[in-house]
Amino acid sequence: MGLHSRLQGLMLSFTLAGAAGAADVAQSEPEHARARLISEHAFAIPGETLALGVTFDIDQGWHLYWDGCNDSGFPIDIKLTLPDGWIAGGVQWPAPDRRYAAPGGLVLDHIYERRVTLIVPVQVPESAESSAGVNIAADVEWLVCKDACIPGFAELSVAIPVKPLHTDPVLTREAPLFEEARKAHPKPMRGGARAPYRITWEGSTMVIRGDSADVLSFYPQRECGRLVDRFTDPVSKEGVLRLRFKDGPETVRVQGVLDVRDRQGVRKGVYTLTWPATPMETRAGDTIHSMTKE
Amino acid sequence: MSKAKKLLAGLAGCLAIGGVMLSSTATASEPEKSATKQVAKVGEKAPNFVLKDLDGKEHELAKYTADGKIVVLEWFNAECPFVKKHHTLNKTMYETHKAFKDKDVVWIAINSGAPGEQGTGVEFNKKAVKDFEMAYPLALDESGKVGRMYGAKTTPHMYVIDRNGILAYAGAIDNNRSARQVGDINYVKDALKALTSGETVATRETEAYGCSVKYGKKGG
């Protein structure tokens, strides 16, 4: 079988719900994970933010990779191609799960199972003119693994109509996927007396105290090499998480996600955990996985 | 669509699946601390080992370094897309080995997959050596002992040991973590270039990337 006919066999197509237009897709064979480019809103409005997303259906037992400190795998990679003047923000990553790929604490990854939606907010320029549909393309790559790993890719596209300013937004049928994803987006930690989790330092150990009935987990996202033991430290005992770092609070840099669950494993909240406490330099528009993690 | 073509080539034959799914919740399957027995550290003496290759020939690290050889260790699993990236989609391993094989460099591929895991077995690996045109030995480390000693996490995971037996480099083969595209820095090549010309290795440690090494499920 020649390459051409094989590729034709891979061509899939589907239609986005609502007014957002049809999408043509080139996609690797749907081996254990299938990607779609979706829009939360049925049309774009000049000067407003349009929420686009890439959503994956993942087969039972298989997983995709978070963009954080993983020993193996490859994080989902999204590159958007937008019309002139349209600006994509950074990919919004829901909090992942932890997974040991080998016993004995040698390989630790942060993953997504079943379904995940990565939202990419797009700023629509004030100058955008009304149109039946502007074309937005997403070049998506991923690695889906169980015991074996299979690389996947998709060239997705969607036509989004542009309506004049002051038009009321209309949600697409896909909007609930955006809501679901946002529930797992890490929120900034509140400081002060009402803060649910208090951070103190004991030498170079960061101590995070929550409710004694909570299970706290830390998922390091950047500065991967700073934790002394990122296999055992990042899961709490009795509601207290003790993270040992190689240097103390004066010099250490920490960026990751704090996941709070009850003892049954039901998620109660996810927070951005950074040190120094002010958010570190954000990497807006950074949809390409960094080459090195330090 | 050369991209699609490359990917299709990479997909060929990597669909074998087996074994038991591990738990992935935040609380389950905590590792036992005692099971981590990593010894190898960059800048320190590389732990010695003896492994037999697929032809039954023994390879002892200390013997090579006693002979003044530089030794490259490559963690290997023929069914891993990242291994294919450097063996079939691109010939990174082949070319790097070729450039240094006549400069006192010994290159050994090691498969630490436990029996029954993906990419294991003598016959399967013999075929891989042939298919990948590997011009260096491949040794099976089925107990995972050598892999754990070196803290090998992924395939590939690369180690370069200097003539004095000191671990001079540990980490990735290159600086592109994709399953298809190669980077513009080949860390192993740079390390070998430095060591074969009597210089110190500039980048001594990077984070390896790839598929997880298929250690057995029973722990070590």
Short mmCIF file of C-alpha atoms in Angstrom, two decimals:
data_model
loop_
_atom_site.label_atom_id
_atom_site.label_comp_id
_atom_site.label_asym_id
_atom_site.label_seq_id
_atom_site.Cartn_x
_atom_site.Cartn_y
_atom_site.Cartn_z
CA MET A 1 0.00 0.00 0.00
CA GLY A 2 1.48 3.32 -1.03
CA LEU A 3 1.89 6.22 1.30
CA HIS A 4 -0.71 8.27 -0.52
CA SER A 5 -3.50 5.78 -0.07
CA ARG A 6 -2.49 5.21 3.52
CA LEU A 7 -2.75 8.91 4.19
CA GLN A 8 -6.16 9.06 2.61
CA GLY A 9 -7.17 6.38 4.99
CA LEU A 10 -6.10 8.60 7.83
CA MET A 11 -8.12 11.60 6.75
CA LEU A 12 -10.98 12.11 9.09
CA SER A 13 -13.40 14.94 9.25
CA PHE A 14 -15.96 16.20 11.65
CA THR A 15 -18.08 19.22 12.30
CA LEU A 16 -17.90 21.52 15.24
CA ALA A 17 -21.11 22.16 17.05
CA GLY A 18 -22.82 25.51 16.82
CA ALA A 19 -21.94 28.12 14.27
CA ALA A 20 -18.22 27.44 14.32
CA GLY A 21 -17.58 25.79 11.01
CA ALA A 22 -16.48 22.46 9.69
CA ALA A 23 -13.00 21.21 10.35
CA ASP A 24 -10.83 19.06 8.15
CA VAL A 25 -8.37 16.94 9.94
CA ALA A 26 -5.27 14.98 9.15
CA GLN A 27 -4.68 12.71 12.04
CA SER A 28 -2.58 9.67 12.81
CA GLU A 29 -4.58 6.51 13.15
CA PRO A 30 -6.74 6.85 16.23
CA GLU A 31 -4.50 4.67 18.36
CA HIS A 32 -5.74 5.05 21.91
CA ALA A 33 -6.13 8.85 21.86
CA ARG A 34 -8.15 11.08 19.57
CA ALA A 35 -7.75 14.86 19.36
CA ARG A 36 -10.31 17.50 18.36
CA LEU A 37 -9.99 21.27 18.07
CA ILE A 38 -13.01 22.90 19.71
CA SER A 39 -14.29 26.37 20.43
CA GLU A 40 -16.22 27.44 23.49
CA HIS A 41 -17.99 30.18 21.58
CA ALA A 42 -19.89 29.90 18.35
CA PHE A 43 -18.21 33.02 16.96
CA ALA A 44 -15.41 35.46 17.65
CA ILE A 45 -16.09 39.04 18.73
CA PRO A 46 -13.52 41.81 18.06
CA GLY A 47 -11.60 42.80 21.18
CA GLU A 48 -12.80 39.75 23.13
CA THR A 49 -11.06 36.56 24.13
CA LEU A 50 -12.04 33.43 22.29
CA ALA A 51 -11.48 30.17 24.14
CA LEU A 52 -10.23 27.42 21.87
CA GLY A 53 -9.30 24.00 23.11
CA VAL A 54 -7.79 20.74 22.06
CA THR A 55 -9.68 17.90 23.66
CA PHE A 56 -8.57 14.28 23.78
CA ASP A 57 -10.53 11.09 24.27
CA ILE A 58 -8.11 8.58 25.74
CA ASP A 59 -8.70 4.84 25.86
CA GLN A 60 -9.00 3.16 29.24
CA GLY A 61 -5.59 2.38 30.70
CA TRP A 62 -3.70 4.75 28.38
CA HIS A 63 -2.40 8.21 29.24
CA LEU A 64 -1.04 11.47 27.87
CA TYR A 65 1.59 13.69 29.49
CA TRP A 66 1.44 16.92 31.45
CA ASP A 67 3.92 19.68 30.77
CA GLY A 68 5.92 19.31 33.95
CA CYS A 69 8.67 17.29 35.59
CA ASN A 70 8.33 13.87 34.03
CA ASP A 71 10.93 11.15 33.78
CA SER A 72 9.49 9.71 30.61
CA GLY A 73 7.02 10.54 27.89
CA PHE A 74 6.40 13.74 25.96
CA PRO A 75 3.98 16.52 26.89
CA ILE A 76 1.13 17.36 24.56
CA ASP A 77 2.36 19.98 22.12
CA ILE A 78 0.02 22.48 20.45
CA LYS A 79 0.98 25.02 17.82
CA LEU A 80 -1.78 27.33 16.67
CA THR A 81 -1.77 29.14 13.36
CA LEU A 82 -3.85 32.29 13.65
CA PRO A 83 -4.81 35.15 11.31
CA ASP A 84 -2.69 38.30 11.54
CA GLY A 85 -3.32 40.26 14.70
CA TRP A 86 -4.90 37.36 16.59
CA ILE A 87 -2.78 36.45 19.63
CA ALA A 88 -2.72 33.10 21.41
CA GLY A 89 -2.10 33.02 25.14
CA GLY A 90 -0.33 30.19 26.91
CA VAL A 91 -1.83 26.72 27.03
CA GLN A 92 -3.87 26.22 30.20
CA TRP A 93 -2.90 22.85 31.67
CA PRO A 94 -5.32 21.11 34.02
CA ALA A 95 -3.74 19.50 37.08
CA PRO A 96 -2.49 16.00 36.26
CA ASP A 97 -2.27 12.72 38.17
CA ARG A 98 0.92 11.11 39.42
CA ARG A 99 2.04 7.80 37.98
CA TYR A 100 4.96 5.57 38.82
CA ALA A 101 6.03 3.85 35.63
CA ALA A 102 8.34 1.51 37.52
CA PRO A 103 8.26 0.19 41.06
CA GLY A 104 11.03 1.22 43.37
CA GLY A 105 10.63 4.92 42.71
CA LEU A 106 12.77 5.30 39.63
CA VAL A 107 10.38 6.66 37.01
CA LEU A 108 7.70 9.18 37.94
CA ASP A 109 5.39 10.92 35.50
CA HIS A 110 2.44 13.29 35.63
CA ILE A 111 -0.32 12.25 33.31
CA TYR A 112 -3.88 12.56 32.05
CA GLU A 113 -6.28 9.67 31.63
CA ARG A 114 -9.71 9.22 30.01
CA ARG A 115 -10.23 12.80 28.82
CA VAL A 116 -8.35 16.06 28.91
CA THR A 117 -9.00 19.47 27.37
CA LEU A 118 -6.21 21.99 26.98
CA ILE A 119 -7.58 25.50 26.59
CA VAL A 120 -5.76 28.12 24.56
CA PRO A 121 -7.22 31.63 24.98
CA VAL A 122 -7.03 33.68 21.82
CA GLN A 123 -7.21 37.47 21.83
CA VAL A 124 -9.32 38.64 18.90
CA PRO A 125 -8.08 42.00 17.58
CA GLU A 126 -10.34 45.05 17.72
CA SER A 127 -9.78 45.33 13.99
CA ALA A 128 -11.17 41.90 13.17
CA GLU A 129 -13.77 42.27 10.46
CA SER A 130 -17.02 40.38 10.35
CA SER A 131 -16.63 37.25 8.34
CA ALA A 132 -18.30 33.97 7.67
CA GLY A 133 -15.31 32.19 9.05
CA VAL A 134 -11.63 32.74 9.73
CA ASN A 135 -9.52 29.67 9.61
CA ILE A 136 -7.58 28.60 12.68
CA ALA A 137 -5.25 25.63 12.52
CA ALA A 138 -3.69 23.60 15.29
CA ASP A 139 -0.73 21.33 14.82
CA VAL A 140 -0.87 18.90 17.72
CA GLU A 141 1.58 16.23 18.80
CA TRP A 142 1.39 13.81 21.68
CA LEU A 143 2.64 10.54 23.02
CA VAL A 144 0.07 8.06 24.33
CA CYS A 145 1.37 5.31 26.58
CA LYS A 146 0.24 2.31 28.52
CA ASP A 147 3.09 -0.16 28.74
CA ALA A 148 3.99 0.72 25.19
CA CYS A 149 4.10 4.26 23.82
CA ILE A 150 2.68 5.46 20.52
CA PRO A 151 3.35 8.92 19.10
CA GLY A 152 0.35 10.71 17.64
CA PHE A 153 -0.21 13.86 15.64
CA ALA A 154 -3.11 15.80 14.21
CA GLU A 155 -3.39 18.77 11.92
CA LEU A 156 -6.69 20.22 13.04
CA SER A 157 -8.54 23.26 11.85
CA VAL A 158 -11.70 25.14 12.56
CA ALA A 159 -13.50 28.02 10.83
CA ILE A 160 -14.76 30.61 13.31
CA PRO A 161 -17.22 33.28 12.15
CA VAL A 162 -16.52 36.82 13.33
CA LYS A 163 -19.55 38.83 14.47
CA PRO A 164 -19.60 42.59 15.13
CA LEU A 165 -18.82 44.15 18.48
CA HIS A 166 -21.62 44.05 21.06
CA THR A 167 -22.95 40.77 19.79
CA ASP A 168 -23.96 38.52 22.66
CA PRO A 169 -21.73 35.47 22.88
CA VAL A 170 -23.22 32.09 22.11
CA LEU A 171 -21.79 28.90 23.55
CA THR A 172 -21.18 25.83 21.46
CA ARG A 173 -22.18 22.32 22.44
CA GLU A 174 -18.54 21.80 23.46
CA ALA A 175 -18.66 24.49 26.16
CA PRO A 176 -19.09 21.99 29.04
CA LEU A 177 -15.67 20.53 28.20
CA PHE A 178 -14.18 23.96 28.84
CA GLU A 179 -16.00 24.21 32.16
CA GLU A 180 -14.76 20.78 33.15
CA ALA A 181 -11.18 21.69 32.26
CA ARG A 182 -11.31 24.93 34.24
CA LYS A 183 -12.29 23.04 37.38
CA ALA A 184 -8.89 21.40 37.27
CA HIS A 185 -6.95 24.59 36.57
CA PRO A 186 -4.68 25.51 39.46
CA LYS A 187 -5.81 28.64 41.27
CA PRO A 188 -3.54 31.17 42.93
CA MET A 189 -3.02 30.46 46.63
CA ARG A 190 -4.56 33.02 48.91
CA GLY A 191 -2.27 34.43 51.54
CA GLY A 192 -3.09 35.77 54.97
CA ALA A 193 -5.05 34.38 57.87
CA ARG A 194 -7.75 32.85 55.67
CA ALA A 195 -5.32 30.91 53.56
CA PRO A 196 -6.29 27.24 53.57
CA TYR A 197 -2.70 26.08 53.35
CA ARG A 198 0.12 27.69 55.26
CA ILE A 199 3.69 27.54 54.07
CA THR A 200 6.57 27.69 56.51
CA TRP A 201 10.21 26.78 56.13
CA GLU A 202 12.35 24.58 58.32
CA GLY A 203 15.80 25.12 56.90
CA SER A 204 15.53 24.08 53.28
CA THR A 205 12.34 22.10 53.86
CA MET A 206 9.10 23.72 52.75
CA VAL A 207 6.29 22.70 55.08
CA ILE A 208 2.73 23.01 53.80
CA ARG A 209 0.03 22.45 56.38
CA GLY A 210 -3.54 21.74 55.37
CA ASP A 211 -6.52 20.06 57.00
CA SER A 212 -5.33 16.87 58.69
CA ALA A 213 -7.94 14.94 56.72
CA ASP A 214 -6.51 16.13 53.41
CA VAL A 215 -4.01 14.44 51.19
CA LEU A 216 -1.72 17.03 49.63
CA SER A 217 0.30 16.27 46.53
CA PHE A 218 2.84 18.45 44.81
CA TYR A 219 3.45 18.21 41.08
CA PRO A 220 6.67 20.05 40.17
CA GLN A 221 6.31 21.83 36.85
CA ARG A 222 9.60 23.70 36.45
CA GLU A 223 12.88 23.72 38.35
CA CYS A 224 12.68 19.94 38.33
CA GLY A 225 16.09 19.30 39.81
CA ARG A 226 15.56 21.35 42.98
CA LEU A 227 13.65 18.76 44.98
CA VAL A 228 15.81 16.38 46.99
CA ASP A 229 13.34 13.52 46.53
CA ARG A 230 10.51 14.10 44.11
CA PHE A 231 9.33 10.50 44.41
CA THR A 232 8.37 10.25 48.07
CA ASP A 233 8.28 13.83 49.38
CA PRO A 234 5.45 15.19 47.23
CA VAL A 235 2.64 13.20 48.89
CA SER A 236 1.58 14.34 52.36
CA LYS A 237 1.29 12.49 55.59
CA GLU A 238 -1.53 13.63 57.91
CA GLY A 239 -2.21 16.76 55.94
CA VAL A 240 1.36 18.04 56.18
CA LEU A 241 3.51 18.12 53.09
CA ARG A 242 7.24 18.37 53.64
CA LEU A 243 9.20 19.17 50.51
CA ARG A 244 12.96 19.08 50.90
CA PHE A 245 14.82 21.34 48.51
CA LYS A 246 18.49 21.56 47.71
CA ASP A 247 18.56 25.18 48.80
CA GLY A 248 16.67 27.30 51.28
CA PRO A 249 13.92 29.91 50.88
CA GLU A 250 16.40 32.69 50.12
CA THR A 251 17.55 31.19 46.86
CA VAL A 252 15.27 28.31 45.94
CA ARG A 253 12.80 28.58 43.10
CA VAL A 254 9.71 26.44 43.07
CA GLN A 255 6.96 26.19 40.49
CA GLY A 256 4.33 23.53 40.49
CA VAL A 257 0.80 22.50 41.40
CA LEU A 258 -0.57 21.61 44.82
CA ASP A 259 -3.40 19.07 44.58
CA VAL A 260 -5.67 18.71 47.60
CA ARG A 261 -7.86 15.63 47.91
CA ASP A 262 -9.83 13.94 50.63
CA ARG A 263 -8.82 10.50 51.81
CA GLN A 264 -11.09 8.90 49.23
CA GLY A 265 -9.05 10.61 46.52
CA VAL A 266 -11.76 13.12 45.57
CA ARG A 267 -10.18 16.38 44.50
CA LYS A 268 -11.02 19.38 46.70
CA GLY A 269 -8.89 21.97 44.95
CA VAL A 270 -5.73 22.62 42.98
CA TYR A 271 -3.41 25.57 43.52
CA THR A 272 -0.39 27.11 41.90
CA LEU A 273 2.56 26.71 44.24
CA THR A 274 5.42 29.07 43.55
CA TRP A 275 8.35 30.28 45.58
CA PRO A 276 9.23 33.12 45.83
CA ALA A 277 5.52 33.57 46.41
CA THR A 278 5.08 36.04 43.56
CA PRO A 279 4.45 34.20 40.34
CA MET A 280 7.61 33.54 38.46
CA GLU A 281 8.12 34.85 35.01
CA THR A 282 5.21 33.52 33.04
CA ARG A 283 5.82 31.95 29.73
CA ALA A 284 2.96 33.45 27.80
CA GLY A 285 2.46 31.93 24.42
CA ASP A 286 4.90 29.21 25.23
CA THR A 287 3.26 26.25 23.68
CA ILE A 288 6.47 24.54 22.77
CA HIS A 289 7.90 22.27 25.38
CA SER A 290 11.21 23.55 26.63
CA MET A 291 14.32 21.69 25.61
CA THR A 292 15.83 21.62 29.04
CA LYS A 293 13.94 21.81 32.25
CA GLU A 294 16.28 23.92 34.28
CA MET B 1 3.52 15.30 3.88
CA SER B 2 6.94 14.14 4.92
CA LYS B 3 5.94 14.56 8.54
CA ALA B 4 3.21 11.97 8.19
CA LYS B 5 5.56 9.68 6.34
CA LYS B 6 8.14 9.86 9.07
CA LEU B 7 5.56 9.22 11.69
CA LEU B 8 4.16 6.22 9.87
CA ALA B 9 7.63 4.81 9.60
CA GLY B 10 8.07 5.35 13.31
CA LEU B 11 4.83 3.62 14.09
CA ALA B 12 5.69 0.43 12.31
CA GLY B 13 6.06 -2.36 14.75
CA CYS B 14 5.67 -0.42 17.97
CA LEU B 15 2.21 -1.57 18.87
CA ALA B 16 3.05 -4.45 21.15
CA ILE B 17 1.27 -4.11 24.43
CA GLY B 18 1.45 -6.23 27.49
CA GLY B 19 1.68 -6.29 31.24
CA VAL B 20 -0.38 -4.78 33.97
CA MET B 21 -1.53 -1.19 34.24
CA LEU B 22 -0.15 0.66 37.22
CA SER B 23 -2.33 2.79 39.40
CA SER B 24 -2.21 6.47 38.72
CA THR B 25 -4.02 8.18 41.55
CA ALA B 26 -2.28 10.68 43.76
CA THR B 27 -2.16 8.38 46.72
CA ALA B 28 -1.64 4.90 45.38
CA SER B 29 1.51 2.91 44.72
CA GLU B 30 4.01 4.89 46.72
CA PRO B 31 7.48 3.69 45.96
CA GLU B 32 9.56 1.97 48.58
CA LYS B 33 12.54 4.11 49.36
CA SER B 34 14.76 1.13 49.98
CA ALA B 35 14.19 -0.07 46.44
CA THR B 36 16.08 2.87 44.93
CA LYS B 37 19.65 1.76 44.66
CA GLN B 38 21.13 4.27 42.32
CA VAL B 39 24.89 4.42 42.72
CA ALA B 40 26.08 6.21 39.61
CA LYS B 41 26.79 9.91 40.02
CA VAL B 42 28.33 12.27 37.52
CA GLY B 43 31.88 13.10 38.53
CA GLU B 44 32.26 9.92 40.56
CA LYS B 45 33.52 6.43 39.80
CA ALA B 46 30.99 4.64 37.59
CA PRO B 47 29.79 1.42 39.26
CA ASN B 48 31.30 -1.68 37.72
CA PHE B 49 29.18 -4.35 36.07
CA VAL B 50 29.53 -7.46 33.99
CA LEU B 51 26.89 -8.14 31.36
CA LYS B 52 26.71 -10.70 28.59
CA ASP B 53 25.72 -9.49 25.16
CA LEU B 54 23.36 -11.36 22.85
CA ASP B 55 26.23 -13.46 21.53
CA GLY B 56 27.25 -14.50 25.03
CA LYS B 57 30.33 -12.30 25.17
CA GLU B 58 31.05 -10.74 28.56
CA HIS B 59 31.51 -7.01 28.96
CA GLU B 60 33.06 -5.75 32.15
CA LEU B 61 33.22 -2.00 32.57
CA ALA B 62 36.34 -2.01 34.76
CA LYS B 63 38.26 -4.02 32.18
CA TYR B 64 37.51 -1.48 29.47
CA THR B 65 38.48 1.50 31.58
CA ALA B 66 41.63 -0.34 32.77
CA ASP B 67 42.53 -0.56 29.08
CA GLY B 68 42.08 3.20 28.76
CA LYS B 69 38.80 2.97 26.88
CA ILE B 70 36.00 5.50 27.00
CA VAL B 71 32.67 3.70 27.45
CA VAL B 72 29.22 4.75 26.25
CA LEU B 73 26.14 3.07 27.73
CA GLU B 74 22.86 3.38 25.85
CA TRP B 75 19.64 2.18 27.48
CA PHE B 76 17.67 0.47 24.77
CA ASN B 77 14.21 -0.85 23.86
CA ALA B 78 13.66 -1.44 20.15
CA GLU B 79 9.91 -0.85 20.44
CA CYS B 80 10.15 2.59 22.00
CA PRO B 81 9.42 5.46 19.56
CA PHE B 82 12.24 7.55 21.03
CA VAL B 83 14.70 4.74 20.39
CA LYS B 84 13.42 4.41 16.84
CA LYS B 85 13.82 8.16 16.45
CA HIS B 86 17.57 7.75 16.93
CA HIS B 87 17.99 4.38 15.23
CA THR B 88 15.63 4.34 12.24
CA LEU B 89 13.96 7.73 11.62
CA ASN B 90 17.39 9.25 12.17
CA LYS B 91 20.68 7.44 12.50
CA THR B 92 21.92 9.39 15.53
CA MET B 93 23.26 6.36 17.39
CA TYR B 94 24.79 4.77 14.30
CA GLU B 95 26.52 7.98 13.22
CA THR B 96 27.76 8.92 16.68
CA HIS B 97 29.16 5.46 17.28
CA LYS B 98 30.74 5.42 13.84
CA ALA B 99 32.49 8.75 14.40
CA PHE B 100 34.20 7.53 17.58
CA LYS B 101 34.54 3.77 17.31
CA ASP B 102 38.15 4.02 16.18
CA LYS B 103 39.05 6.44 18.96
CA ASP B 104 39.15 4.03 21.89
CA VAL B 105 35.42 4.33 22.45
CA VAL B 106 33.44 1.22 23.45
CA TRP B 107 29.68 1.50 23.02
CA ILE B 108 27.31 -0.90 24.78
CA ALA B 109 23.53 -0.90 24.47
CA ILE B 110 21.68 -2.26 27.51
CA ASN B 111 18.08 -3.46 27.66
CA SER B 112 16.86 -3.56 31.29
CA GLY B 113 13.37 -4.73 30.39
CA ALA B 114 12.11 -7.56 32.57
CA PRO B 115 11.13 -10.82 30.84
CA GLY B 116 7.68 -10.51 29.30
CA GLU B 117 7.82 -6.72 29.10
CA GLN B 118 7.78 -4.83 25.82
CA GLY B 119 10.91 -5.22 23.70
CA THR B 120 12.48 -8.11 25.60
CA GLY B 121 13.80 -11.54 24.69
CA VAL B 122 17.03 -12.68 23.04
CA GLU B 123 15.61 -13.47 19.60
CA PHE B 124 13.63 -10.24 19.39
CA ASN B 125 16.66 -8.18 20.34
CA LYS B 126 18.92 -10.04 17.91
CA LYS B 127 16.52 -9.09 15.16
CA ALA B 128 16.50 -5.46 16.36
CA VAL B 129 20.30 -5.30 16.25
CA LYS B 130 20.14 -6.47 12.64
CA ASP B 131 17.23 -4.24 11.63
CA PHE B 132 18.77 -1.17 13.26
CA GLU B 133 22.23 -1.93 11.81
CA MET B 134 23.71 -1.67 15.28
CA ALA B 135 27.48 -2.05 15.02
CA TYR B 136 27.95 -2.49 18.76
CA PRO B 137 26.89 -5.07 21.34
CA LEU B 138 23.48 -5.18 23.02
CA ALA B 139 23.30 -6.73 26.48
CA LEU B 140 20.17 -7.84 28.30
CA ASP B 141 19.89 -6.81 31.95
CA GLU B 142 16.68 -8.68 32.71
CA SER B 143 16.92 -8.28 36.49
CA GLY B 144 17.21 -4.52 36.00
CA LYS B 145 20.16 -4.51 38.37
CA VAL B 146 22.53 -2.53 36.19
CA GLY B 147 19.76 -0.17 35.10
CA ARG B 148 18.82 0.62 38.68
CA MET B 149 22.46 1.00 39.66
CA TYR B 150 22.82 3.68 37.00
CA GLY B 151 19.38 5.16 37.65
CA ALA B 152 18.40 4.58 34.02
CA LYS B 153 14.88 5.96 33.64
CA THR B 154 14.24 6.07 29.95
CA THR B 155 15.09 4.59 26.60
CA PRO B 156 17.32 6.04 25.46
CA HIS B 157 19.24 7.14 28.56
CA MET B 158 22.90 7.81 27.85
CA TYR B 159 26.02 7.55 30.01
CA VAL B 160 29.61 8.33 29.06
CA ILE B 161 32.42 7.01 31.24
CA ASP B 162 35.91 8.43 30.84
CA ARG B 163 39.25 6.56 30.69
CA ASN B 164 39.60 6.77 34.46
CA GLY B 165 36.24 5.13 35.01
CA ILE B 166 34.59 8.37 36.08
CA LEU B 167 31.03 9.03 34.94
CA ALA B 168 31.55 12.07 32.70
CA TYR B 169 28.06 12.47 31.24
CA ALA B 170 24.56 11.24 32.05
CA GLY B 171 21.31 12.17 30.37
CA ALA B 172 19.67 12.62 27.00
CA ILE B 173 21.25 11.93 23.63
CA ASP B 174 20.18 15.35 22.32
CA ASN B 175 18.20 18.48 23.13
CA ASN B 176 14.92 17.74 21.37
CA ARG B 177 12.44 15.77 23.45
CA SER B 178 10.10 15.08 20.54
CA ALA B 179 9.55 11.52 19.36
CA ARG B 180 10.42 12.52 15.80
CA GLN B 181 12.68 15.52 15.51
CA VAL B 182 16.32 15.49 16.51
CA GLY B 183 17.93 18.37 18.34
CA ASP B 184 20.80 20.57 17.27
CA ILE B 185 22.98 19.49 20.20
CA ASN B 186 24.12 15.88 20.51
CA TYR B 187 25.35 15.73 24.12
CA VAL B 188 27.04 12.35 23.73
CA LYS B 189 28.92 13.48 20.64
CA ASP B 190 30.05 16.62 22.48
CA ALA B 191 31.18 14.59 25.49
CA LEU B 192 33.09 12.14 23.31
CA LYS B 193 34.65 14.95 21.32
CA ALA B 194 35.91 16.51 24.55
CA LEU B 195 37.13 13.27 26.10
CA THR B 196 38.91 12.04 22.98
CA SER B 197 40.79 15.32 22.73
CA GLY B 198 41.73 15.45 26.40
CA GLU B 199 39.30 18.19 27.31
CA THR B 200 36.67 18.28 30.05
CA VAL B 201 33.05 17.68 29.23
CA ALA B 202 31.10 20.96 29.21
CA THR B 203 27.56 19.62 29.70
CA ARG B 204 27.85 16.83 32.23
CA GLU B 205 24.22 16.18 33.02
CA THR B 206 20.87 16.65 31.30
CA GLU B 207 17.44 15.17 31.83
CA ALA B 208 16.98 12.04 29.79
CA TYR B 209 13.77 11.69 27.82
CA GLY B 210 11.97 8.79 26.22
CA CYS B 211 9.87 5.79 27.19
CA SER B 212 10.18 4.47 30.71
CA VAL B 213 12.60 1.56 31.11
CA LYS B 214 10.40 -1.53 31.35
CA TYR B 215 11.62 -2.74 34.70
CA GLY B 216 9.65 -5.62 36.18
CA LYS B 217 6.51 -4.88 38.13
CA LYS B 218 7.80 -6.55 41.24
CA GLY B 219 10.27 -3.85 42.15
CA GLY B 220 13.92 -4.15 42.80
#
